[in-house]
């Protein structure tokens, strides 16, 4: 396994956050289907191992995120919540720049204990993969939601409707939520976000814009001993 970071840029052109992602590879170095492996096949125990792998890397390099004032987010799958131990909880509490991403579809599977657990944390919660055209009445179940991320497929598919983009942004910012638009991979997408003055965008296109910071982070990771690579 290897760690990758996908940049999230704010409208002022600064690196606001990075999403920490784990990439799995086969014995011959071929890239595996991570969505299938991590979100459809893996059980809670395996997902918790991946979570701890990411947390260990972030903890060892947390001074970088603190000094640069860059948030770092990781995905927290509902299956792994039951396997979180005191040591993992300690890391959640101590890593100031850590944000936890919950897939909005996982909300349907969260038990009362899972919701109570999320509400006991001090970390920012980000809801991931919201459909631009759907309503989510259960968002108020979790008290510390600070950002929502619009799924790239639904968003860019419907981007021609200018009013829907404005209304979508207003709907969430009026609730004091940051709106992060995923899937910025082309210059025209970036310029569209700029033109509409949307606050946050996420995508690998920003690797070029944030090249120096990401390069520093990559170098730091290459000198950090961790398992799984």
Coordinates of C-alpha atoms in Angstrom, one line a residue, residues 20-212:
X20 CA -5.1 11.2 2.5
X21 CA -5.7 8.2 0.3
X22 CA -4.4 4.7 0.3
X23 CA -3.5 3.1 -3.0
X24 CA -3.2 -0.7 -3.1
X25 CA -1.0 -2.5 -5.6
X26 CA -0.7 -6.2 -6.7
X27 CA 2.4 -8.3 -6.4
X28 CA 3.6 -7.2 -9.8
X29 CA 3.1 -3.5 -9.0
X30 CA -0.2 -3.2 -10.8
X31 CA -2.8 -0.8 -9.4
X32 CA -5.8 -2.6 -7.9
X33 CA -9.4 -1.4 -7.9
X34 CA -9.3 0.5 -4.7
X35 CA -13.0 1.3 -4.6
X36 CA -13.8 -2.4 -4.9
X37 CA -11.2 -3.4 -2.4
X38 CA -11.7 -0.9 0.3
X39 CA -15.4 0.0 0.2
X40 CA -17.1 -3.1 -1.2
X41 CA -15.0 -6.1 -0.2
X42 CA -13.1 -5.2 3.0
X43 CA -14.6 -5.8 6.4
X44 CA -14.4 -3.5 9.3
X45 CA -11.3 -4.9 10.8
X46 CA -9.4 -4.5 7.5
X47 CA -10.7 -1.0 7.0
X48 CA -9.5 -0.2 10.6
X49 CA -6.0 -1.4 9.7
X50 CA -6.0 0.9 6.7
X51 CA -7.2 3.7 8.9
X52 CA -4.4 3.2 11.4
X53 CA -1.9 3.0 8.6
X54 CA -3.0 6.5 7.4
X55 CA -3.1 7.8 11.0
X56 CA 0.5 6.7 11.7
X57 CA 1.8 8.5 8.6
X58 CA -0.2 11.7 9.5
X59 CA 0.9 11.6 13.2
X60 CA 4.6 11.3 12.3
X61 CA 4.3 14.3 9.9
X62 CA 1.7 16.3 11.8
X63 CA 4.1 19.2 12.4
X64 CA 4.1 19.7 8.6
X65 CA 0.4 20.2 8.5
X66 CA 0.4 22.4 11.6
X67 CA 3.2 24.6 10.3
X68 CA 1.6 25.0 6.9
X69 CA -1.9 25.4 8.4
X70 CA -3.1 22.6 6.0
X71 CA -6.0 20.3 7.1
X72 CA -5.6 16.6 6.3
X73 CA -8.7 14.5 5.9
X74 CA -9.1 10.7 6.0
X75 CA -12.1 8.5 5.2
X76 CA -13.8 6.9 8.1
X77 CA -16.0 4.0 7.0
X78 CA -19.0 3.1 9.2
X79 CA -17.8 -0.6 9.2
X80 CA -14.5 0.4 11.0
X81 CA -16.1 2.4 13.8
X82 CA -16.7 -0.7 16.0
X83 CA -13.0 -1.6 15.8
X84 CA -11.6 1.8 16.9
X85 CA -9.5 1.3 20.0
X86 CA -8.2 3.8 22.6
X87 CA -4.9 4.4 20.8
X88 CA -6.8 5.3 17.6
X89 CA -9.1 7.6 19.6
X90 CA -6.0 9.2 21.2
X91 CA -4.8 10.1 17.7
X92 CA -8.2 11.5 16.7
X93 CA -8.1 13.8 19.7
X94 CA -4.5 14.9 19.4
X95 CA -4.2 15.5 15.7
X96 CA -5.5 19.1 15.5
X97 CA -5.5 19.3 11.7
X98 CA -7.2 16.0 11.2
X99 CA -10.7 16.0 9.6
X100 CA -12.8 12.8 9.2
X101 CA -14.7 12.2 6.0
X102 CA -18.0 10.2 6.2
X103 CA -19.6 9.0 3.0
X104 CA -23.1 10.4 3.0
X105 CA -24.5 7.0 2.0
X106 CA -22.9 5.5 5.1
X107 CA -25.3 7.6 7.2
X108 CA -28.0 5.1 6.4
X109 CA -26.0 2.3 8.1
X110 CA -24.7 4.2 11.1
X111 CA -26.0 2.8 14.4
X112 CA -27.0 5.0 17.3
X113 CA -23.7 4.1 18.9
X114 CA -21.9 5.2 15.7
X115 CA -23.6 8.5 15.6
X116 CA -22.9 9.0 19.3
X117 CA -19.2 8.2 18.7
X118 CA -18.9 10.8 15.9
X119 CA -20.6 13.4 18.1
X120 CA -18.1 12.7 20.9
X121 CA -15.2 13.7 18.7
X122 CA -13.6 17.1 18.4
X123 CA -12.5 16.6 14.8
X124 CA -14.2 18.4 12.0
X125 CA -16.6 16.0 10.1
X126 CA -16.8 16.3 6.4
X127 CA -19.7 14.6 4.5
X128 CA -18.5 13.1 1.3
X129 CA -20.1 12.2 -2.1
X130 CA -23.2 14.3 -1.8
X131 CA -25.3 14.3 -5.0
X132 CA -26.0 17.8 -6.3
X133 CA -29.6 16.9 -6.9
X134 CA -30.4 15.0 -3.7
X135 CA -31.7 16.2 -0.4
X136 CA -30.2 14.9 2.9
X137 CA -32.6 15.6 5.8
X138 CA -30.4 13.5 8.2
X139 CA -27.4 15.9 8.1
X140 CA -28.4 17.3 11.5
X141 CA -27.8 13.9 13.2
X142 CA -24.1 14.8 13.5
X143 CA -23.3 18.0 15.3
X144 CA -19.7 18.8 14.1
X145 CA -20.2 18.7 10.3
X146 CA -18.1 21.5 8.9
X147 CA -17.8 20.7 5.2
X148 CA -19.7 18.9 2.6
X149 CA -18.2 17.5 -0.6
X150 CA -20.1 17.4 -3.8
X151 CA -19.6 14.2 -5.8
X152 CA -17.7 15.0 -9.0
X153 CA -19.9 12.9 -11.3
X154 CA -23.2 14.5 -10.3
X155 CA -21.7 18.0 -10.1
X156 CA -19.9 18.2 -13.4
X157 CA -22.7 16.4 -15.2
X158 CA -25.2 19.1 -14.1
X159 CA -22.8 22.1 -14.2
X160 CA -24.5 23.6 -17.2
X161 CA -27.4 24.6 -15.0
X162 CA -25.9 27.8 -13.5
X163 CA -28.8 28.4 -11.2
X164 CA -28.5 25.0 -9.6
X165 CA -24.8 25.7 -8.8
X166 CA -25.6 29.0 -7.2
X167 CA -28.5 27.5 -5.2
X168 CA -26.5 24.5 -4.2
X169 CA -23.7 26.6 -2.8
X170 CA -26.1 29.0 -1.0
X171 CA -28.1 26.1 0.5
X172 CA -25.0 24.8 2.4
X173 CA -23.1 28.0 3.1
X174 CA -26.3 29.5 4.7
X175 CA -25.8 26.7 7.2
X176 CA -22.2 27.7 7.8
X177 CA -20.9 24.7 5.9
X178 CA -18.0 24.8 3.5
X179 CA -18.8 23.3 0.1
X180 CA -16.0 21.4 -1.6
X181 CA -16.4 20.6 -5.3
X182 CA -14.6 17.4 -6.2
X183 CA -13.1 16.2 -9.5
X184 CA -11.3 19.3 -10.7
X185 CA -9.0 17.7 -13.3
X186 CA -9.2 20.1 -16.3
X187 CA -8.3 23.8 -16.6
X188 CA -11.8 24.7 -17.8
X189 CA -13.3 23.2 -14.6
X190 CA -10.9 25.3 -12.5
X191 CA -11.6 28.5 -14.4
X192 CA -15.4 27.8 -14.0
X193 CA -15.0 27.5 -10.3
X194 CA -12.9 30.8 -10.3
X195 CA -15.5 32.6 -12.4
X196 CA -18.4 31.5 -10.1
X197 CA -16.3 32.4 -7.0
X198 CA -16.9 29.0 -5.5
X199 CA -14.8 28.6 -2.4
X200 CA -13.2 25.2 -2.5
X201 CA -12.3 22.7 -5.2
X202 CA -10.5 19.3 -5.0
X203 CA -8.7 17.6 -7.8
X204 CA -5.3 16.4 -9.1
X205 CA -5.1 19.5 -11.4
X206 CA -4.1 21.4 -8.3
X207 CA -0.9 19.3 -8.0
X208 CA 0.7 21.8 -10.4
X209 CA -0.5 24.9 -8.5
X210 CA 0.6 23.4 -5.1
X211 CA 3.7 21.7 -6.5
X212 CA 6.2 23.1 -4.0

